[in-house]
Structures are given as structure tokens and as C-alpha cells.
JSON list of C-alpha atoms and ligand atoms in Angstrom, two decimals:
[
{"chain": "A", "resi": 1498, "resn": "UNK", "atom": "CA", "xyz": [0.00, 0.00, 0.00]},
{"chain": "A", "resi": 1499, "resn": "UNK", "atom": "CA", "xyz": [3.16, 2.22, 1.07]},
{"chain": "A", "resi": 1500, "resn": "UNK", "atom": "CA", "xyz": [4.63, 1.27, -1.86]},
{"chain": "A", "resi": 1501, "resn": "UNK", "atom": "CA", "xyz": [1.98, 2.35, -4.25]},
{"chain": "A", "resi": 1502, "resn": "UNK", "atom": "CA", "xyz": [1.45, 5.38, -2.64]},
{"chain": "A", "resi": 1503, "resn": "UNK", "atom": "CA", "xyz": [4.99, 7.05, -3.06]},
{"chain": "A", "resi": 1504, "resn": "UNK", "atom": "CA", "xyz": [4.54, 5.54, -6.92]},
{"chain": "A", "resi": 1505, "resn": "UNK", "atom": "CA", "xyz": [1.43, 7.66, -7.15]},
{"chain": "A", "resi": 1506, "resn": "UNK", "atom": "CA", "xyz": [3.51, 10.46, -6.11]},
{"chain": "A", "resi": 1507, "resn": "UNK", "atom": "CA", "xyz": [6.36, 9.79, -7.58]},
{"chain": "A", "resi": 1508, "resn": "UNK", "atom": "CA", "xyz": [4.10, 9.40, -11.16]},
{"chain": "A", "resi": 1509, "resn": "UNK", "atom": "CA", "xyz": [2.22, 13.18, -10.74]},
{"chain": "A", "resi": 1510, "resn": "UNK", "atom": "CA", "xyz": [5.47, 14.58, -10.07]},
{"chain": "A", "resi": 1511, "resn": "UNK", "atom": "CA", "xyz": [7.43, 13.33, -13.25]},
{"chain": "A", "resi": 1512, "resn": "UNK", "atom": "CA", "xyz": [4.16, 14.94, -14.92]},
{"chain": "A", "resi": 1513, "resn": "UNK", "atom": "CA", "xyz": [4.05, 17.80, -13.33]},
{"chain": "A", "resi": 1514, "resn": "UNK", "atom": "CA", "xyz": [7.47, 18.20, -14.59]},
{"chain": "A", "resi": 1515, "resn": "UNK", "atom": "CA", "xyz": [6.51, 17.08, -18.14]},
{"chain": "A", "resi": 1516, "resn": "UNK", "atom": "CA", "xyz": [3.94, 19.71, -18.32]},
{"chain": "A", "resi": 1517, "resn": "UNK", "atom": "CA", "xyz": [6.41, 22.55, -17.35]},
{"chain": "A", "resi": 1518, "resn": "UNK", "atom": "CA", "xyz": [9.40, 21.62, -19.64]},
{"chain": "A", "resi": 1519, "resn": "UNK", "atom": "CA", "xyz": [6.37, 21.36, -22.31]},
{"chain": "A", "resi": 1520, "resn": "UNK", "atom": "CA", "xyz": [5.39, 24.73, -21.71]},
{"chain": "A", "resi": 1521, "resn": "UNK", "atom": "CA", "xyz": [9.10, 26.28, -21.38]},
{"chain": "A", "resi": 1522, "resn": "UNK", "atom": "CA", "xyz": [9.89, 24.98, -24.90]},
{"chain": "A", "resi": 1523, "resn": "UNK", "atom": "CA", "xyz": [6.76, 26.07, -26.29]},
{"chain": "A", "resi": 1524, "resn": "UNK", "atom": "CA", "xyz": [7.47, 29.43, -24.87]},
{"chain": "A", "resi": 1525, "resn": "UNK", "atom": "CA", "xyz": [10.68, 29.58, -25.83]},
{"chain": "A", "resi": 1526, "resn": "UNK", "atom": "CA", "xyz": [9.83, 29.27, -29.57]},
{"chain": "A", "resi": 1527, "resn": "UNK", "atom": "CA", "xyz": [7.90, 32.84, -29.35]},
{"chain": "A", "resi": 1528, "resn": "UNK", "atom": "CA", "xyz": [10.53, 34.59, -27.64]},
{"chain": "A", "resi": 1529, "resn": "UNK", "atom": "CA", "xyz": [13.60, 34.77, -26.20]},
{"chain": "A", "resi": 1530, "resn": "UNK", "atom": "CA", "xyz": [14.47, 31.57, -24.13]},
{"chain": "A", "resi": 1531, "resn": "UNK", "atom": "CA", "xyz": [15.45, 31.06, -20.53]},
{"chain": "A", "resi": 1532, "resn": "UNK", "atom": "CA", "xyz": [18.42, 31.15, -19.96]},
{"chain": "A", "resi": 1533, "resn": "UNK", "atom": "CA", "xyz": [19.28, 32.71, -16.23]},
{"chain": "A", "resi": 1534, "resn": "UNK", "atom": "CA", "xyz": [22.31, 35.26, -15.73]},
{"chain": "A", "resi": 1535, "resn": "UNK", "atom": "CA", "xyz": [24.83, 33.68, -13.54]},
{"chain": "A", "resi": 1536, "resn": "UNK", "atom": "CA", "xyz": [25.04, 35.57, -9.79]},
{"chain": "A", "resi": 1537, "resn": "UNK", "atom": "CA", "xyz": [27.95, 37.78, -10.44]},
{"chain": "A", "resi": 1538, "resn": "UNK", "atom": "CA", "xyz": [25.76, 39.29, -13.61]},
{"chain": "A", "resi": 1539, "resn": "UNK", "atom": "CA", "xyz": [23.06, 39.61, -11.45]},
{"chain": "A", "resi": 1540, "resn": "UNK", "atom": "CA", "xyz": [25.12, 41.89, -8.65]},
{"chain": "A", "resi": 1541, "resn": "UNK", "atom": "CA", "xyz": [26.85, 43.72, -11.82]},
{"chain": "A", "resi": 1542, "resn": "UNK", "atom": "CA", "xyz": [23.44, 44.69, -13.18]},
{"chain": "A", "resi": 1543, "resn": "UNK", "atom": "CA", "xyz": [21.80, 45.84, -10.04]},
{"chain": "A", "resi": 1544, "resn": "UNK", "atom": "CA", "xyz": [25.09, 47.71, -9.43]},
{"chain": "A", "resi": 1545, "resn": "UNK", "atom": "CA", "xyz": [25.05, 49.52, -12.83]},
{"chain": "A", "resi": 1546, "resn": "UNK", "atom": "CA", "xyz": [21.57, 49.97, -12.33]},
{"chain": "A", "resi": 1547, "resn": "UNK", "atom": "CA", "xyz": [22.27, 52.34, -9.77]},
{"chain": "A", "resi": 1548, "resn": "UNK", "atom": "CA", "xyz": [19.05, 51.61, -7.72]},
{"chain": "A", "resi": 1549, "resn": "UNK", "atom": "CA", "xyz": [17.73, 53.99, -5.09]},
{"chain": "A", "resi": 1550, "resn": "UNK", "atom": "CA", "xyz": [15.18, 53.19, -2.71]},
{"chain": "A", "resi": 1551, "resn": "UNK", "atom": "CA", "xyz": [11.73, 53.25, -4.20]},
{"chain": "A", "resi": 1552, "resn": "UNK", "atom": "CA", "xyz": [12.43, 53.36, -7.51]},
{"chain": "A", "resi": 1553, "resn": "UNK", "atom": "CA", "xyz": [10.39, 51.49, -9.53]},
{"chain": "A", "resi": 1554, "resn": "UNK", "atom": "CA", "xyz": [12.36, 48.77, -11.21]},
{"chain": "A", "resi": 1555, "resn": "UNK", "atom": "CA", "xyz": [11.34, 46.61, -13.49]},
{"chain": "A", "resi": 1556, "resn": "UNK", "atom": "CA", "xyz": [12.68, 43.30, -15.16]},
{"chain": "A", "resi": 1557, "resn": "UNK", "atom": "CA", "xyz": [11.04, 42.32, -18.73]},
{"chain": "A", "resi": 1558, "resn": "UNK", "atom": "CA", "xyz": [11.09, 38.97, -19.16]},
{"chain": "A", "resi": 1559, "resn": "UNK", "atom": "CA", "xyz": [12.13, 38.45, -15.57]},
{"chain": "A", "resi": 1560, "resn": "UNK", "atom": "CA", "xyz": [12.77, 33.95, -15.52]},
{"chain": "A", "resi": 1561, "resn": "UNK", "atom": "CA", "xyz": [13.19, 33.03, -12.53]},
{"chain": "A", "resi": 1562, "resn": "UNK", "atom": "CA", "xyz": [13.18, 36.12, -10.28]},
{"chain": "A", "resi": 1563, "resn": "UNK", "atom": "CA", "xyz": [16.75, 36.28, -9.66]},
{"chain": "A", "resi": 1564, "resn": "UNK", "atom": "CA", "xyz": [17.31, 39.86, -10.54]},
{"chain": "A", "resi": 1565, "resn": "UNK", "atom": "CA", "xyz": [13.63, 40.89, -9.32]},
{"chain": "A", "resi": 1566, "resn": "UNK", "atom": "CA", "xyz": [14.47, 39.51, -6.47]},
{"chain": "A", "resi": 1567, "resn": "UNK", "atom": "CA", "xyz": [18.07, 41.39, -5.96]},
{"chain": "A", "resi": 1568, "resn": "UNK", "atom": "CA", "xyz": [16.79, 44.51, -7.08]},
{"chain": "A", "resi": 1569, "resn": "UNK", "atom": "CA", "xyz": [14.30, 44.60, -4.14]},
{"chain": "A", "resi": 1570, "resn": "UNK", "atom": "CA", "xyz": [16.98, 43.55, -1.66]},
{"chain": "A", "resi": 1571, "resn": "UNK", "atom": "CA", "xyz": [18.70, 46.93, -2.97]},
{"chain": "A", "resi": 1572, "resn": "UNK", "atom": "CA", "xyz": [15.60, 48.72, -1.58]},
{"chain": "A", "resi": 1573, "resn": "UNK", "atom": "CA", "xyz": [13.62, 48.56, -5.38]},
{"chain": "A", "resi": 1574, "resn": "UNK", "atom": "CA", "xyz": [10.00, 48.34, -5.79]},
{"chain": "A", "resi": 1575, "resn": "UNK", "atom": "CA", "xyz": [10.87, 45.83, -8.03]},
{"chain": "A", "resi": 1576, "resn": "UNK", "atom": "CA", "xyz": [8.40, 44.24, -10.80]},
{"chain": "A", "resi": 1577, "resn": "UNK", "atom": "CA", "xyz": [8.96, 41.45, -13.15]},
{"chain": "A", "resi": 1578, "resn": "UNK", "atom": "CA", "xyz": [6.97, 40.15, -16.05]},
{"chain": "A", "resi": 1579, "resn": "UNK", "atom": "CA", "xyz": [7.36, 36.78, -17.30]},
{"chain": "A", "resi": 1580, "resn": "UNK", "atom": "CA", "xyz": [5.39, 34.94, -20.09]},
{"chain": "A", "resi": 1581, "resn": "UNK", "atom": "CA", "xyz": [6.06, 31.15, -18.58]},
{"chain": "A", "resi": 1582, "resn": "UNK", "atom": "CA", "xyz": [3.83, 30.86, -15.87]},
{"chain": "A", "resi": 1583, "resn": "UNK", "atom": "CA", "xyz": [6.04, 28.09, -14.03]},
{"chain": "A", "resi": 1584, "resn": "UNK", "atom": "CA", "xyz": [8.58, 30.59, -14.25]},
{"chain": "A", "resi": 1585, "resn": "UNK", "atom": "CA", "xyz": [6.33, 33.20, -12.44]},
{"chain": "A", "resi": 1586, "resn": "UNK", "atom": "CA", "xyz": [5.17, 30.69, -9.44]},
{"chain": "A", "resi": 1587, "resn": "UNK", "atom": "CA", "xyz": [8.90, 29.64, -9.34]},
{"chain": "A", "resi": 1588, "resn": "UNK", "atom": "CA", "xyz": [9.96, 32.89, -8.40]},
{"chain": "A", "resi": 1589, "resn": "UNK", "atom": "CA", "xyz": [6.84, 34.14, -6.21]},
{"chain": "A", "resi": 1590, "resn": "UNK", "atom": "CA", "xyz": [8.00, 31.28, -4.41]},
{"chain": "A", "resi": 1591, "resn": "UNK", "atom": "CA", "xyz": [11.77, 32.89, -4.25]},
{"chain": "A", "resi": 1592, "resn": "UNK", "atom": "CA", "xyz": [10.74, 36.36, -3.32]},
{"chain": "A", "resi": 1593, "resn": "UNK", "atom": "CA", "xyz": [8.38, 34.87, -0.58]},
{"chain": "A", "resi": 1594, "resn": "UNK", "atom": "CA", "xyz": [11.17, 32.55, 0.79]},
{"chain": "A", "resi": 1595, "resn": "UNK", "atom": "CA", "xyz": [13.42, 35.29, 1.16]},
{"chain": "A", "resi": 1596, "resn": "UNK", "atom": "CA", "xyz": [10.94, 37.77, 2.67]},
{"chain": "A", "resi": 1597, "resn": "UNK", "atom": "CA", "xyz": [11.01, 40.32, -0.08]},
{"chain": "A", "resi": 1598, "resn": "UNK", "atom": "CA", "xyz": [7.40, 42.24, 0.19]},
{"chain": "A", "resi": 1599, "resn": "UNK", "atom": "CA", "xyz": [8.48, 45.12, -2.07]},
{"chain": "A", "resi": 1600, "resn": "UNK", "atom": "CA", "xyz": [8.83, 42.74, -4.80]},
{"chain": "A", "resi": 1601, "resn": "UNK", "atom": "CA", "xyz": [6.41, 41.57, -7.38]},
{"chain": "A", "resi": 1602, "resn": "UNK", "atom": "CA", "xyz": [5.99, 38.77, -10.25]},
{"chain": "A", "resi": 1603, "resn": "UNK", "atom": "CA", "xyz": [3.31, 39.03, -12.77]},
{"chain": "A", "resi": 1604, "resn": "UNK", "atom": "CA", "xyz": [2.47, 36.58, -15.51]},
{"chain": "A", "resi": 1605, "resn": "UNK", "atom": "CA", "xyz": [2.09, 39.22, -18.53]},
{"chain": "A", "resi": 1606, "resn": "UNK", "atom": "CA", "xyz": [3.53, 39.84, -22.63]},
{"chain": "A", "resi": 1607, "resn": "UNK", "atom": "CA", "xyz": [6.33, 42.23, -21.88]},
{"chain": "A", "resi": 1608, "resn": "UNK", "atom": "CA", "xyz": [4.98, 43.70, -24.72]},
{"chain": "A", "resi": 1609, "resn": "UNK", "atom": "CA", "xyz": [2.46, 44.84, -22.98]},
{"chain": "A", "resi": 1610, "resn": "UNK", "atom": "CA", "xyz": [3.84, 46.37, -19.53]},
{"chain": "A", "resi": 1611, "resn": "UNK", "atom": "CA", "xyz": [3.62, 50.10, -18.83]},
{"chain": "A", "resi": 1612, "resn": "UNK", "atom": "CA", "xyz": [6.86, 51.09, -17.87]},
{"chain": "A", "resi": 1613, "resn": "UNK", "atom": "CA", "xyz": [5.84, 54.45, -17.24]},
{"chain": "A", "resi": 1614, "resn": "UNK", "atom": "CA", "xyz": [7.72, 55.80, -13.94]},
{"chain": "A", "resi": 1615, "resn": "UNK", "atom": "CA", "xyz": [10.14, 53.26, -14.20]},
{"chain": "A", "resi": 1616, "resn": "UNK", "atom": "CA", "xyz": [13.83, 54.64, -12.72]},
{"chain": "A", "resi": 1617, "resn": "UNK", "atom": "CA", "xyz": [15.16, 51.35, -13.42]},
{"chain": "A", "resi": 1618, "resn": "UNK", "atom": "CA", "xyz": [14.52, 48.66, -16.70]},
{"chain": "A", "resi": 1619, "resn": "UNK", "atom": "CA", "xyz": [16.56, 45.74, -16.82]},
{"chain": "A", "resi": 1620, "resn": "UNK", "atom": "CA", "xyz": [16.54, 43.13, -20.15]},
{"chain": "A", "resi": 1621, "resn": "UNK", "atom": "CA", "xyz": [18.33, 40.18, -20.57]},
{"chain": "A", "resi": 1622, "resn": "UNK", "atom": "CA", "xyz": [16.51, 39.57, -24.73]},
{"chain": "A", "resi": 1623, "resn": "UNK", "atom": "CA", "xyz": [16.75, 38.76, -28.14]},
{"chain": "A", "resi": 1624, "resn": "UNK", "atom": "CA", "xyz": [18.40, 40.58, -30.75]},
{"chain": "A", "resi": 1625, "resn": "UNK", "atom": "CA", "xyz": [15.30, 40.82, -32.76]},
{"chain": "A", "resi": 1626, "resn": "UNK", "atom": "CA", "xyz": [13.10, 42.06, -29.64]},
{"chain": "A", "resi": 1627, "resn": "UNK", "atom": "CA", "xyz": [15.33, 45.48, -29.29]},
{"chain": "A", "resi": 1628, "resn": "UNK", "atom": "CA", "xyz": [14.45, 47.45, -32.14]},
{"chain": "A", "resi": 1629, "resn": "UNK", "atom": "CA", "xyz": [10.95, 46.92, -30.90]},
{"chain": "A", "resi": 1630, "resn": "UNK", "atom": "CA", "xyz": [11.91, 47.99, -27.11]},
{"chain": "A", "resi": 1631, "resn": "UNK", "atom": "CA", "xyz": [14.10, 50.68, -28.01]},
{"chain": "A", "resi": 1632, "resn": "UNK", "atom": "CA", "xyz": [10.79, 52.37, -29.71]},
{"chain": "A", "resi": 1633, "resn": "UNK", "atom": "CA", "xyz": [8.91, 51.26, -26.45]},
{"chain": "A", "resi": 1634, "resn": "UNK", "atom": "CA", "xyz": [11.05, 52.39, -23.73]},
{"chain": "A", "resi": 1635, "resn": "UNK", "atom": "CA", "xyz": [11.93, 55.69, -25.72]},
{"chain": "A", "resi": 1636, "resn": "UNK", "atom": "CA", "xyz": [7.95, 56.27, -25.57]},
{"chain": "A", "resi": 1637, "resn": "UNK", "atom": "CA", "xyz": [7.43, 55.26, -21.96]},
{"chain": "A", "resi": 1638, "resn": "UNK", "atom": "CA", "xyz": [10.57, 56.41, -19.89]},
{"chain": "A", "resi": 1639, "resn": "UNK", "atom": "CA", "xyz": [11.49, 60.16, -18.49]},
{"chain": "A", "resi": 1640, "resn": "UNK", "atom": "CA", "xyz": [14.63, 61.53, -19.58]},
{"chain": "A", "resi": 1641, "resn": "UNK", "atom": "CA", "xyz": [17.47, 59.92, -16.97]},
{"chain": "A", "resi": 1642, "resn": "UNK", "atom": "CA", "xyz": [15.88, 56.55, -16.10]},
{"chain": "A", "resi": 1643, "resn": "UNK", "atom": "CA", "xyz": [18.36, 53.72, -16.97]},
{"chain": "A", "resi": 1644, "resn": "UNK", "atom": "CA", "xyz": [18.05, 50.62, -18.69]},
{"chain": "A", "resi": 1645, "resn": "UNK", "atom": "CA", "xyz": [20.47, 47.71, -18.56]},
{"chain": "A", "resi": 1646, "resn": "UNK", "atom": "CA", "xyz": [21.15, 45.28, -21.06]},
{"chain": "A", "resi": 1647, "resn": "UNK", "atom": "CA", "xyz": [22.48, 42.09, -20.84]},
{"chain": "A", "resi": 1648, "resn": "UNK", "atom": "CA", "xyz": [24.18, 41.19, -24.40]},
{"chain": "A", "resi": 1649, "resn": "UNK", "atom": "CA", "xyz": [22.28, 43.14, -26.92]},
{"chain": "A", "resi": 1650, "resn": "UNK", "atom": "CA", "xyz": [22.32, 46.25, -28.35]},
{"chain": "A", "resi": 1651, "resn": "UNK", "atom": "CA", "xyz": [19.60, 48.91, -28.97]},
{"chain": "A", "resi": 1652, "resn": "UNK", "atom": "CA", "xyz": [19.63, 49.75, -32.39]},
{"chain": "A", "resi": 1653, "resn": "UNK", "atom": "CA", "xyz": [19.89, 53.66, -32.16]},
{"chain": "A", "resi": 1654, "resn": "UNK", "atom": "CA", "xyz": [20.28, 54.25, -28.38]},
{"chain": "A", "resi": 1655, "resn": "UNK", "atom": "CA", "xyz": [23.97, 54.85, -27.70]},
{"chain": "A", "resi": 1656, "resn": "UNK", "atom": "CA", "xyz": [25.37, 53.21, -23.82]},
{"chain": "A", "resi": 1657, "resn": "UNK", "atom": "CA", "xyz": [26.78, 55.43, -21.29]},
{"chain": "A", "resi": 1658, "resn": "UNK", "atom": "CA", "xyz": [28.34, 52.79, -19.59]},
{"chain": "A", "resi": 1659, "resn": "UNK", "atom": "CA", "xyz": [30.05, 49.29, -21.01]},
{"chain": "A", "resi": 1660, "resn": "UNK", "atom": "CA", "xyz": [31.13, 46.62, -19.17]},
{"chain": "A", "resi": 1661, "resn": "UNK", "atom": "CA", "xyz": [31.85, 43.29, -20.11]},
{"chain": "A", "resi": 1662, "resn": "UNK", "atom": "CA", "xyz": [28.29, 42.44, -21.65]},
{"chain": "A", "resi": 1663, "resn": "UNK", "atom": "CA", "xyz": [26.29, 44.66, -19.88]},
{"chain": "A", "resi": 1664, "resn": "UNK", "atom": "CA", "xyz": [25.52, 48.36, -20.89]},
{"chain": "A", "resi": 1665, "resn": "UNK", "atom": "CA", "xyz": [23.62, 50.97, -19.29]},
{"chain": "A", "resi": 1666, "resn": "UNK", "atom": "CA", "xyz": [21.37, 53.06, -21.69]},
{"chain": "A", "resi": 1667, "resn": "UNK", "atom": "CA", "xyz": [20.22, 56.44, -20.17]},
{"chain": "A", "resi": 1668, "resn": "UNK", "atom": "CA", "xyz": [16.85, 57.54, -21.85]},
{"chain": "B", "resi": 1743, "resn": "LIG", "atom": "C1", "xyz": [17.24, 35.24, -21.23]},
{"chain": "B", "resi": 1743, "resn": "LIG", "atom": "S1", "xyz": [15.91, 34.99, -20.05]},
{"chain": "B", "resi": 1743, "resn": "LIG", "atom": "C2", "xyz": [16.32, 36.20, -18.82]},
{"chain": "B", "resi": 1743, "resn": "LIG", "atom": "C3", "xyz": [15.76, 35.87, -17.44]},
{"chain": "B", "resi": 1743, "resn": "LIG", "atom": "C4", "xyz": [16.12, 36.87, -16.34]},
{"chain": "B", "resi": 1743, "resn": "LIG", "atom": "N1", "xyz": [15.81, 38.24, -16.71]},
{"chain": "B", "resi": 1743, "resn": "LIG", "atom": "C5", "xyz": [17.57, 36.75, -15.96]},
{"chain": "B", "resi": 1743, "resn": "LIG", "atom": "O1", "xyz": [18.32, 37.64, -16.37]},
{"chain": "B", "resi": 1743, "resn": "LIG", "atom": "O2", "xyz": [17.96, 35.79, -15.29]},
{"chain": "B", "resi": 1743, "resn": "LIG", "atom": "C6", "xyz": [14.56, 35.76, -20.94]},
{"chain": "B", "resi": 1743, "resn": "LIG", "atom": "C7", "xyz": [13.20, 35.55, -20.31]},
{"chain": "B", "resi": 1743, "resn": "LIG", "atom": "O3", "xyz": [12.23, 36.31, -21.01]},
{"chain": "B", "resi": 1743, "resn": "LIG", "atom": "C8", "xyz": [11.02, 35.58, -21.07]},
{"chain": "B", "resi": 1743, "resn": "LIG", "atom": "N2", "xyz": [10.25, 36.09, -22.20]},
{"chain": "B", "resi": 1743, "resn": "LIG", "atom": "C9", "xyz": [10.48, 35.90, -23.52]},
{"chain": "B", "resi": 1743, "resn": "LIG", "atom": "N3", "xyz": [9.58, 36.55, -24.26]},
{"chain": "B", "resi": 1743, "resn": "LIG", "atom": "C10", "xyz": [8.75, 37.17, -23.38]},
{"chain": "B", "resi": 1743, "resn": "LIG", "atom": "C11", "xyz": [7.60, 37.99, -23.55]},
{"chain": "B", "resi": 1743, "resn": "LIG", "atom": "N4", "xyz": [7.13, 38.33, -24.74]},
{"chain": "B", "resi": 1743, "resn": "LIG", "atom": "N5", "xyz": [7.01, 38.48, -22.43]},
{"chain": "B", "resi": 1743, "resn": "LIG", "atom": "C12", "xyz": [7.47, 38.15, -21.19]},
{"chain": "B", "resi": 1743, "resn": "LIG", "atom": "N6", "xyz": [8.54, 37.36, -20.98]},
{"chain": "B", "resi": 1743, "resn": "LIG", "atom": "C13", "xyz": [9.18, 36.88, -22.07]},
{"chain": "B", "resi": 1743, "resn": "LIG", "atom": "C14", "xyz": [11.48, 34.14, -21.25]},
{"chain": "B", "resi": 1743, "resn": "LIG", "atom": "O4", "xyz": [10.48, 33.24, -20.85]},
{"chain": "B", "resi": 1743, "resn": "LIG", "atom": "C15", "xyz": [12.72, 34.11, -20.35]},
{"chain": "B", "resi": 1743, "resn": "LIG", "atom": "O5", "xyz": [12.41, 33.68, -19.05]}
]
């Protein structure tokens, strides 16, 4: 009876997991694909970002909540939208383990976020998506909030600041 039990288990887990790597892939195909900065990325952007507290921060196409999630520690309100929804309960579950209340995940197209009062916009995209934000940010940002990049380049915007693979765009 034991026995079966933990098979039962063990059986809706392995599909639970199914379904998400199902949905990651398909998700990946429409956009750019997860792929997580590495920690000492994470603490270069958020230090480039120059984040003060209460500035509204926000990560498009935020993964796994990493970067939402040390933005806020830097005092952010920090927002990130993510288009995987295991990826968004993954990192609620992150920000609410570590106790971060000024720190939100939403399921939404990044497409379609307001960014309006944003200090702070951090991307980590596809080359094909920054034409596209450039034109987006350049509509919804005041004159001096930043935007980091993680590998790509905005098509028109020149970077203040270069290092490594990040650069930091002031609008
Ligand atoms: C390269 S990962 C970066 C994750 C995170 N920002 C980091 O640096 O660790 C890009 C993320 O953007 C998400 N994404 C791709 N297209 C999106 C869209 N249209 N709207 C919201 N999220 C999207 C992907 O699911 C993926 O998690």
C-alpha cells in the first residue's frame, strides 16, 4: 500500500514536470528563451543599475526572479513580467522565501507592460526584440531613467556605460 502510494507520487510529479518543460519549450519558440544570468551578472546589473530606494524597477522577461528579487533587496520596488507561468510561481515562491514584500511577479507579454515611472529597466533579450523595445522604452521612460542590457544592443540608443556584456542606456 506504502509502496503504491509514493509511486502515485512519484508518477504526478514526473508529470508535473513534463507539463512545465512542455510549456518552457513552447514558450521559448515565441521569444527569447530562458536562460538565467549567472550571480555575479546579477550583482553587476543591479550595481550599474544604480538603484535607489523606491524606484520602480522593473525586469522584462524576468525567468526566474533572480534579478527581481536582488533589485528589491537593494531597496527597489521591483516588478517582473514573465510569459512562462512556471517561471512566475517559481519565483513568487523565491521572493516569498526570502521575505522580499516590495517585490512583485506578474504573468504578462512584456509587450504589454507600462513602464511608465520606471527609474530602473533591466533586459536580458533577443536581438530581434530590441528594435521593438528601443521604440517602447523611448515612448514610456522620463529623460534619466536607466536601462540595462544584458548582451544586446539597442539599435539607435547609444550606452553610457560598457562593461563586459552589460551596458547601461540612459533615456
Ligand atoms: C534570457 S531569459 C532572462 C531571465 C532573467 N531576466 C535573468 O536575467 O535571469 C529571458 C526571459 O524572457 C522571457 N520572455 C520571452 N519573451 C517574453 C515575452 N514576450 N514576455 C514576457 N517574458 C518573455 C522568457 O520566458 C525568459 O524567461
Amino acid at each position: 500500500m506504502f509502496f503504491w502510494l509514493i509511486a502515485i507520487l512519484f508518477l504526478i510529479l514526473a508529470l508535473l514536470l513534463l507539463v512545465a518543460l512542455v510549456f518552457m519549450v513552447v514558450a521559448s519558440l515565441k521569444g527569447a528563451p530562458f536562460v538565467p544570468m549567472g550571480q555575479a551578472l546579477v550583482e553587476q546589473v543591479v550595481e550599474l543599475a544604480e538603484i535607489k530606494t523606491g524606484d520602480r524597477a522593473i525586469d522584462l522577461g524576468s525567468g526566474d526572479g533572480r534579478l527581481v528579487a536582488a533589485m528589491a533587496r537593494h531597496g527597489a520596488q521591483a516588478e517582473g513580467y514573465e510569459i512562462q507561468l512556471f517561471l512566475v510561481w517559481w519565483s513568487r515562491w523565491r521572493l516569498y522565501r526570502q521575505g522580499l514584500r516590495n517585490a512583485l511577479v506578474q504573468q504578462q507579454n512584456l509587450w504589454q507592460v507600462d513602464c511608465t515611472g520606471a527609474r530602473v529597466v533591466t533586459l536580458y533579450a533577443f536581438p530581434s526584440m530590441m528594435d521593438g523595445l528601443e521604440r517602447k522604452l523611448q515612448k514610456e521612460l522620463a529623460p534619466g531613467a536607466r536601462v540595462v542590457s544584458l548582451g544586446f544592443v539597442f539599435p539607435n540608443w547609444q550606452p553610457s556605460v560598457i562593461k563586459g556584456k552589460v551596458r547601461v542606456y540612459v533615456r
